[in-house]
Tab-separated table of C-alpha atoms and ligand atoms in Angstrom:
chain	number	residue	atom	x	y	z
C	1	MET	CA	8.110	60.894	45.223
C	2	VAL	CA	7.626	57.689	46.503
C	3	SER	CA	4.005	55.605	45.633
C	4	THR	CA	3.270	52.906	48.098
C	5	TRP	CA	2.931	49.267	46.548
C	6	GLU	CA	-0.775	49.489	46.498
C	7	ASP	CA	-0.730	52.291	44.295
C	8	PHE	CA	1.518	50.742	42.123
C	9	TYR	CA	-0.834	47.846	41.687
C	10	ALA	CA	-4.107	49.857	41.259
C	11	LYS	CA	-2.429	52.148	38.555
C	12	HIS	CA	-0.523	49.415	36.523
C	13	PRO	CA	-2.952	47.169	35.080
C	14	PRO	CA	-2.292	43.119	35.416
C	15	PRO	CA	-0.237	41.815	32.135
C	16	GLN	CA	-2.843	39.798	29.804
C	17	ASP	CA	-1.642	36.452	30.585
C	18	LEU	CA	-1.818	37.295	34.249
C	19	THR	CA	-4.860	34.642	34.627
C	20	GLN	CA	-3.278	31.875	32.799
C	21	ASN	CA	0.096	32.364	34.789
C	22	GLU	CA	-1.935	32.143	37.680
C	23	GLN	CA	-3.796	29.361	36.732
C	24	ALA	CA	-0.670	27.550	36.379
C	25	LEU	CA	1.037	28.337	39.815
C	26	LYS	CA	-2.299	27.369	41.480
C	27	GLU	CA	-1.912	23.567	39.980
C	28	PHE	CA	1.899	23.696	40.350
C	29	THR	CA	1.392	23.859	44.135
C	30	ARG	CA	-1.919	22.105	44.790
C	31	LYS	CA	0.136	19.096	43.832
C	32	HIS	CA	3.499	20.073	45.445
C	33	LEU	CA	1.064	20.871	48.356
C	34	GLU	CA	-0.318	17.599	48.565
C	35	THR	CA	3.154	15.415	48.196
C	36	GLU	CA	4.254	17.648	51.371
C	37	ASN	CA	7.233	18.540	48.386
C	38	LYS	CA	9.790	21.581	48.926
C	39	VAL	CA	8.848	24.765	46.803
C	40	VAL	CA	10.987	27.403	45.712
C	41	LEU	CA	10.264	30.197	43.574
C	42	VAL	CA	13.438	31.640	41.630
C	43	THR	CA	13.306	34.975	39.965
C	44	SER	CA	15.802	35.495	37.736
C	45	GLY	CA	16.740	37.946	34.877
C	46	GLY	CA	16.487	41.620	35.021
C	47	THR	CA	13.451	43.798	34.360
C	48	THR	CA	12.622	46.833	31.876
C	49	VAL	CA	11.133	50.131	32.510
C	50	PRO	CA	9.582	51.135	29.217
C	51	LEU	CA	10.040	54.856	28.218
C	52	GLU	CA	6.661	54.725	26.290
C	53	HIS	CA	3.720	52.856	26.181
C	54	ASN	CA	3.962	51.505	22.720
C	55	THR	CA	7.518	50.679	23.695
C	56	VAL	CA	10.845	51.555	21.273
C	57	ARG	CA	12.604	52.133	23.807
C	58	PHE	CA	12.908	51.313	27.524
C	59	VAL	CA	15.638	51.246	30.733
C	60	ASP	CA	17.661	47.868	31.150
C	61	ASN	CA	20.182	46.543	33.362
C	62	PHE	CA	23.186	43.914	32.681
C	63	SER	CA	21.320	40.896	34.136
C	64	ALA	CA	22.359	37.475	32.070
C	65	GLY	CA	19.956	35.061	34.278
C	66	THR	CA	23.201	33.203	35.473
C	67	ARG	CA	22.326	33.259	38.674
C	68	GLY	CA	18.886	32.058	38.991
C	69	SER	CA	19.109	29.590	35.940
C	70	VAL	CA	22.118	28.294	37.085
C	71	SER	CA	20.838	27.615	40.750
C	72	ALA	CA	17.444	26.192	39.571
C	73	GLU	CA	18.956	23.187	38.329
C	74	TYR	CA	20.470	22.843	41.826
C	75	PHE	CA	17.319	23.158	43.703
C	76	LEU	CA	16.044	20.801	41.222
C	77	GLU	CA	18.997	18.249	42.113
C	78	GLN	CA	18.458	18.689	45.760
C	79	GLY	CA	15.031	17.413	45.611
C	80	TYR	CA	13.119	20.759	45.360
C	81	SER	CA	10.458	21.763	42.785
C	82	VAL	CA	11.187	24.955	40.986
C	83	ILE	CA	8.795	27.870	39.935
C	84	PHE	CA	11.532	29.737	37.689
C	85	MET	CA	10.158	33.324	36.775
C	86	TYR	CA	12.330	35.011	34.791
C	87	ARG	CA	13.331	37.651	32.071
C	88	ILE	CA	12.170	36.192	28.411
C	89	LYS	CA	15.258	35.347	26.195
C	90	SER	CA	17.494	35.702	29.563
C	91	LEU	CA	19.213	32.116	30.814
C	92	GLU	CA	16.827	28.892	31.410
C	93	PRO	CA	18.177	25.963	33.471
C	94	PHE	CA	19.335	23.331	31.000
C	95	SER	CA	19.454	25.007	27.858
C	96	ARG	CA	21.748	27.479	29.291
C	97	HIS	CA	24.243	24.688	28.653
C	98	PHE	CA	24.022	25.360	25.004
C	99	ILE	CA	22.971	28.839	23.469
C	100	GLY	CA	24.539	30.259	20.616
C	101	GLN	CA	26.615	28.840	18.470
C	102	LYS	CA	28.191	26.622	21.110
C	103	PHE	CA	24.363	25.091	20.317
C	104	LEU	CA	25.673	24.494	16.462
C	105	ASP	CA	29.416	23.527	17.667
C	106	LEU	CA	27.774	20.034	19.118
C	107	LEU	CA	26.191	19.058	16.063
C	108	LYS	CA	27.238	17.410	13.231
C	109	ILE	CA	25.450	17.185	9.695
C	110	SER	CA	25.841	14.100	7.256
C	111	GLY	CA	24.126	12.876	4.460
C	112	ASN	CA	22.792	15.164	1.282
C	113	ASN	CA	20.216	17.652	0.881
C	114	GLU	CA	17.377	15.417	0.273
C	115	ASN	CA	18.220	13.010	3.344
C	116	SER	CA	20.061	15.243	6.161
C	117	VAL	CA	21.184	13.661	8.871
C	118	ILE	CA	21.816	15.643	12.315
C	119	THR	CA	23.759	13.613	15.157
C	120	VAL	CA	25.826	14.828	18.153
C	121	LEU	CA	29.383	15.000	18.264
C	122	PRO	CA	30.793	11.570	19.723
C	123	GLU	CA	32.844	14.242	22.266
C	124	TYR	CA	29.589	15.972	23.359
C	125	THR	CA	27.266	13.246	23.805
C	126	GLU	CA	27.895	12.564	27.019
C	127	LYS	CA	27.056	15.740	28.114
C	128	VAL	CA	24.496	16.491	26.323
C	129	ALA	CA	22.486	13.279	27.663
C	130	THR	CA	23.856	14.254	31.151
C	131	VAL	CA	21.822	17.830	30.752
C	132	LEU	CA	18.854	16.307	28.669
C	133	ARG	CA	18.108	13.983	31.221
C	134	LYS	CA	18.036	16.105	34.197
C	135	TYR	CA	16.007	18.390	31.618
C	136	ARG	CA	12.929	15.606	30.586
C	137	GLU	CA	12.984	14.342	34.238
C	138	ALA	CA	11.811	17.984	35.535
C	139	PHE	CA	9.567	18.516	33.257
C	140	ASP	CA	7.783	14.767	32.948
C	141	LYS	CA	7.769	14.872	36.911
C	142	LYS	CA	6.152	18.667	36.996
C	143	LYS	CA	9.078	19.705	39.025
C	144	LEU	CA	9.733	22.569	37.026
C	145	LEU	CA	7.613	25.502	36.053
C	146	GLN	CA	9.052	28.224	34.126
C	147	LEU	CA	6.793	31.771	33.518
C	148	THR	CA	7.915	34.682	31.991
C	149	PHE	CA	8.142	38.384	32.142
C	150	THR	CA	9.675	41.423	30.989
C	151	THR	CA	8.721	44.265	32.414
C	152	LEU	CA	8.994	46.041	35.983
C	153	SER	CA	5.245	45.776	35.986
C	154	GLU	CA	4.709	42.626	34.883
C	155	TYR	CA	7.250	41.180	37.069
C	156	LEU	CA	5.480	42.782	40.270
C	157	TRP	CA	2.010	41.236	38.676
C	158	LEU	CA	3.976	37.837	38.555
C	159	LEU	CA	5.359	38.010	42.095
C	160	ARG	CA	2.394	38.976	43.680
C	161	SER	CA	0.512	35.818	42.114
C	162	ALA	CA	3.375	33.311	43.043
C	163	CYS	CA	3.517	34.414	46.300
C	164	GLN	CA	-0.270	34.188	46.840
C	165	ALA	CA	0.203	30.397	45.214
C	166	LEU	CA	2.707	29.425	47.323
C	167	ALA	CA	1.610	30.814	50.946
C	168	PRO	CA	-0.410	27.720	51.785
C	169	LEU	CA	3.052	25.923	52.121
C	170	GLU	CA	4.083	28.154	54.283
C	171	ASP	CA	7.797	27.278	55.202
C	172	LYS	CA	8.061	24.627	52.474
C	173	ALA	CA	8.306	27.810	50.806
C	174	ILE	CA	11.754	29.239	49.765
C	175	LEU	CA	11.567	32.390	47.959
C	176	TYR	CA	15.117	33.191	45.840
C	177	LEU	CA	14.862	36.633	44.681
C	178	ALA	CA	18.046	36.925	42.132
C	179	ALA	CA	16.374	38.836	39.415
C	180	ALA	CA	18.017	42.450	38.898
C	181	VAL	CA	14.977	44.628	39.619
C	182	SER	CA	14.764	47.843	38.830
C	183	ASP	CA	14.784	50.684	41.521
C	184	PHE	CA	13.264	53.574	39.317
C	185	TYR	CA	10.548	53.554	37.039
C	186	ILE	CA	8.188	55.809	34.883
C	187	PRO	CA	4.680	55.549	36.228
C	188	SER	CA	1.945	54.473	33.502
C	189	ASN	CA	0.399	58.226	33.645
C	190	GLU	CA	3.249	60.069	33.064
C	191	MET	CA	4.657	58.193	30.075
C	192	SER	CA	4.765	59.147	26.380
C	193	VAL	CA	1.618	56.896	24.630
C	194	HIS	CA	4.096	57.102	21.255
C	195	LYS	CA	8.047	56.729	20.393
C	196	ILE	CA	9.265	60.168	21.962
C	197	SER	CA	10.421	62.675	19.530
C	198	SER	CA	14.070	63.372	18.972
C	199	SER	CA	13.344	66.892	18.044
C	200	GLY	CA	14.585	68.079	20.869
C	201	PRO	CA	16.613	66.126	24.297
C	202	PRO	CA	13.564	64.853	25.842
C	203	THR	CA	13.187	65.086	30.537
C	204	ILE	CA	12.504	62.027	31.384
C	205	SER	CA	11.929	61.915	35.399
C	206	LEU	CA	12.180	58.282	37.004
C	207	GLN	CA	10.506	57.685	40.433
C	208	LEU	CA	11.734	55.014	42.931
C	209	VAL	CA	10.172	51.735	42.943
C	210	PRO	CA	7.883	51.071	46.211
C	211	LYS	CA	9.535	48.263	47.959
C	212	ILE	CA	7.843	45.275	47.614
C	213	LEU	CA	10.051	42.997	50.179
C	214	ALA	CA	7.834	44.485	52.381
C	215	PRO	CA	4.170	43.611	51.699
C	216	LEU	CA	5.872	40.185	50.480
C	217	VAL	CA	7.271	39.262	53.865
C	218	ASN	CA	4.551	40.792	55.989
C	219	LEU	CA	1.347	39.644	54.149
C	220	TRP	CA	2.134	37.419	50.742
C	221	VAL	CA	4.231	34.831	52.153
C	222	PRO	CA	4.760	35.534	55.946
C	223	LYS	CA	5.997	32.063	56.681
C	224	ALA	CA	8.069	31.273	54.070
C	225	PHE	CA	12.001	31.371	54.062
C	226	VAL	CA	13.122	34.580	52.097
C	227	VAL	CA	16.070	35.234	50.606
C	228	SER	CA	16.859	38.380	48.853
C	229	PHE	CA	20.024	39.283	47.066
C	230	LYS	CA	21.830	42.673	47.325
C	231	LEU	CA	24.457	43.606	44.204
C	232	GLU	CA	26.865	46.840	44.560
C	233	THR	CA	29.873	48.208	42.768
C	234	ASP	CA	30.971	50.393	45.896
C	235	GLU	CA	32.426	47.297	48.304
C	236	SER	CA	32.415	49.521	50.876
C	237	LEU	CA	28.229	49.829	50.683
C	238	LEU	CA	27.796	46.115	50.461
C	239	ILE	CA	27.244	44.652	53.508
C	240	PRO	CA	25.708	47.830	55.244
C	241	LYS	CA	23.394	47.772	52.530
C	242	ALA	CA	22.543	44.130	53.097
C	243	ARG	CA	22.401	44.546	56.699
C	244	THR	CA	20.179	47.509	56.294
C	245	ALA	CA	18.195	45.526	53.913
C	246	LEU	CA	17.914	42.175	56.520
C	247	ASN	CA	16.818	44.863	59.568
C	248	LYS	CA	14.272	47.127	57.837
C	249	TYR	CA	12.427	43.622	55.922
C	250	ASN	CA	13.053	40.976	58.847
C	251	HIS	CA	13.119	38.093	56.050
C	252	ASN	CA	15.475	34.990	56.556
C	253	LEU	CA	18.678	35.698	54.628
C	254	VAL	CA	20.770	38.600	51.837
C	255	ILE	CA	23.201	37.291	49.725
C	256	ALA	CA	25.408	40.123	48.882
C	257	ASN	CA	27.542	40.153	45.863
C	258	MET	CA	29.644	42.510	43.710
C	259	LEU	CA	28.991	43.338	40.437
C	260	GLN	CA	32.598	42.486	39.246
C	261	THR	CA	33.382	38.949	41.419
C	262	ARG	CA	29.953	37.925	41.497
C	263	LYS	CA	30.725	34.356	39.890
C	264	GLN	CA	33.161	33.723	41.959
C	265	GLN	CA	31.857	35.036	45.578
C	266	VAL	CA	29.350	36.041	47.566
C	267	ILE	CA	28.607	36.616	51.287
C	268	ILE	CA	25.994	34.721	53.477
C	269	VAL	CA	24.319	37.906	55.600
C	270	SER	CA	22.359	36.596	58.367
C	271	LYS	CA	20.682	38.261	61.685
C	272	GLU	CA	23.459	35.987	63.294
C	273	THR	CA	26.463	36.739	61.645
C	274	ASN	CA	28.114	37.204	57.780
C	275	TYR	CA	30.669	34.643	55.836
C	276	VAL	CA	32.193	34.159	52.494
C	277	LEU	CA	31.091	31.762	49.989
C	278	SER	CA	33.782	31.718	47.346
C	279	LEU	CA	35.688	29.777	44.719
C	280	THR	CA	38.917	29.601	43.761
C	281	ASN	CA	40.649	30.231	40.450
C	282	GLU	CA	41.192	26.690	39.545
C	283	GLN	CA	37.413	25.787	40.377
C	284	LEU	CA	36.349	28.458	38.895
C	285	ASP	CA	38.676	27.611	35.467
C	286	ASN	CA	37.411	24.096	36.071
C	287	GLY	CA	33.699	25.005	35.377
C	288	ASP	CA	32.923	25.022	39.182
C	289	GLU	CA	29.747	27.212	40.020
C	290	ILE	CA	29.359	29.428	43.097
C	291	GLU	CA	25.139	28.312	43.020
C	292	GLN	CA	26.398	25.091	44.068
C	293	LEU	CA	27.743	26.456	47.415
C	294	ILE	CA	25.382	28.901	47.400
C	295	VAL	CA	22.029	26.179	46.944
C	296	LYS	CA	23.802	23.615	49.738
C	297	ASP	CA	24.143	26.686	51.968
C	298	LEU	CA	20.692	27.633	52.008
C	299	ILE	CA	19.242	24.303	52.195
C	300	GLU	CA	21.006	23.374	55.417
C	301	LYS	CA	19.419	26.918	56.727
C	302	HIS	CA	16.248	26.063	55.437
C	303	ILE	CA	15.714	22.705	56.665
C	304	LYS	CA	16.547	23.970	59.719
C	305	PHE	CA	14.021	26.594	59.821
C	306	ILE	CA	11.528	23.848	58.969
C	307	ARG	CA	12.801	22.230	61.965
C	308	SER	CA	12.693	25.415	64.520
C	309	LYS	CA	8.763	25.777	63.838
C	310	PRO	CA	6.487	23.736	65.930
C	311	THR	CA	4.176	21.529	64.354
C	312	SER	CA	0.908	21.513	64.079
K	401	LIG	O1	22.023	37.368	36.301
K	401	LIG	P1	23.142	37.407	36.529
K	401	LIG	O2	23.860	36.116	37.234
K	401	LIG	O3	23.970	38.210	35.642
K	401	LIG	O4	23.686	38.216	37.954
K	401	LIG	C1	23.258	37.976	39.155
K	401	LIG	C2	22.816	39.259	39.744
K	401	LIG	C3	23.628	40.359	40.466
K	401	LIG	C4	21.661	40.091	39.396
K	401	LIG	C5	22.173	38.631	41.581
K	401	LIG	O5	23.334	37.875	42.137
K	401	LIG	C6	21.557	39.708	42.345
K	401	LIG	O6	22.068	40.609	42.868
K	401	LIG	N1	20.431	40.161	42.351
K	401	LIG	C7	19.634	40.972	42.451
K	401	LIG	C8	20.079	42.444	42.433
K	401	LIG	C9	19.794	43.788	42.955
K	401	LIG	O7	18.630	43.961	43.129
K	401	LIG	O8	20.462	44.129	44.237
């Protein structure tokens, strides 16, 4: 059974930090509305689907948040302001360059136990400085707002609030929906309250998540430039499914990618055409990022989209 999106919101309470996030969204979009900046909402990382209210176990997915965090940096570089809505502990713009042990490998310690001095190794200083400058500029100029979600329900609540905040920007807003959002969930009223007992095999029944692109495109941000992503593992389904989504929701673009090759190749699917953006193996080895090509291509389309609208 598929419930409607209205049902979903009626049956799942808003996250506790929603009011605070809505305030931050309102301030951010008000400022950019006044200065007529272009703003992109980037969603990134995967949603979880809890199996219990007191959650011990949950269904998750593979997304690391690479697509979203890398794209956010390129949008900032192109002068866009960015609302980065991401799964807690997935990759974030700027800090993604220094995750895990890599971060410690950049540092040198000298002095003694009472008087330690920590510095960045000379061979890494330029890289750290470049990233740090961009990071400081984004935050000091208030061009980047980061908001988090973990569960599917938190994602859907925050997405709706972000759309409502972006709506006044009309065609100056891009929605770049790169998060890997679960297609299945357990409705709140069917979820076990406590940790599911392991005394026998549990029967877990998942339901389909209502398709949120429909209200998003038609009701929440009807004038924005909306880009969704389509991920498949069976190549023969990729383009047909991307095109079906485009025809069904009538938004601007679908970016289609295969799980195995997503860092090297994507297919841009619009109403008129579809074409490949890709990196050669050499470019990939050099550290080039496919998101740079995606964002460049998209911004050209967004500018044409804005120009095609009658000025009021
Ligand atoms: O986060 P990541 O870089 O590991 O993966 C990116 C991606 C494959 C999740 C994204 O490009 C995408 O296709 N998102 C939509 C997935 C879907 O719901 O079809």
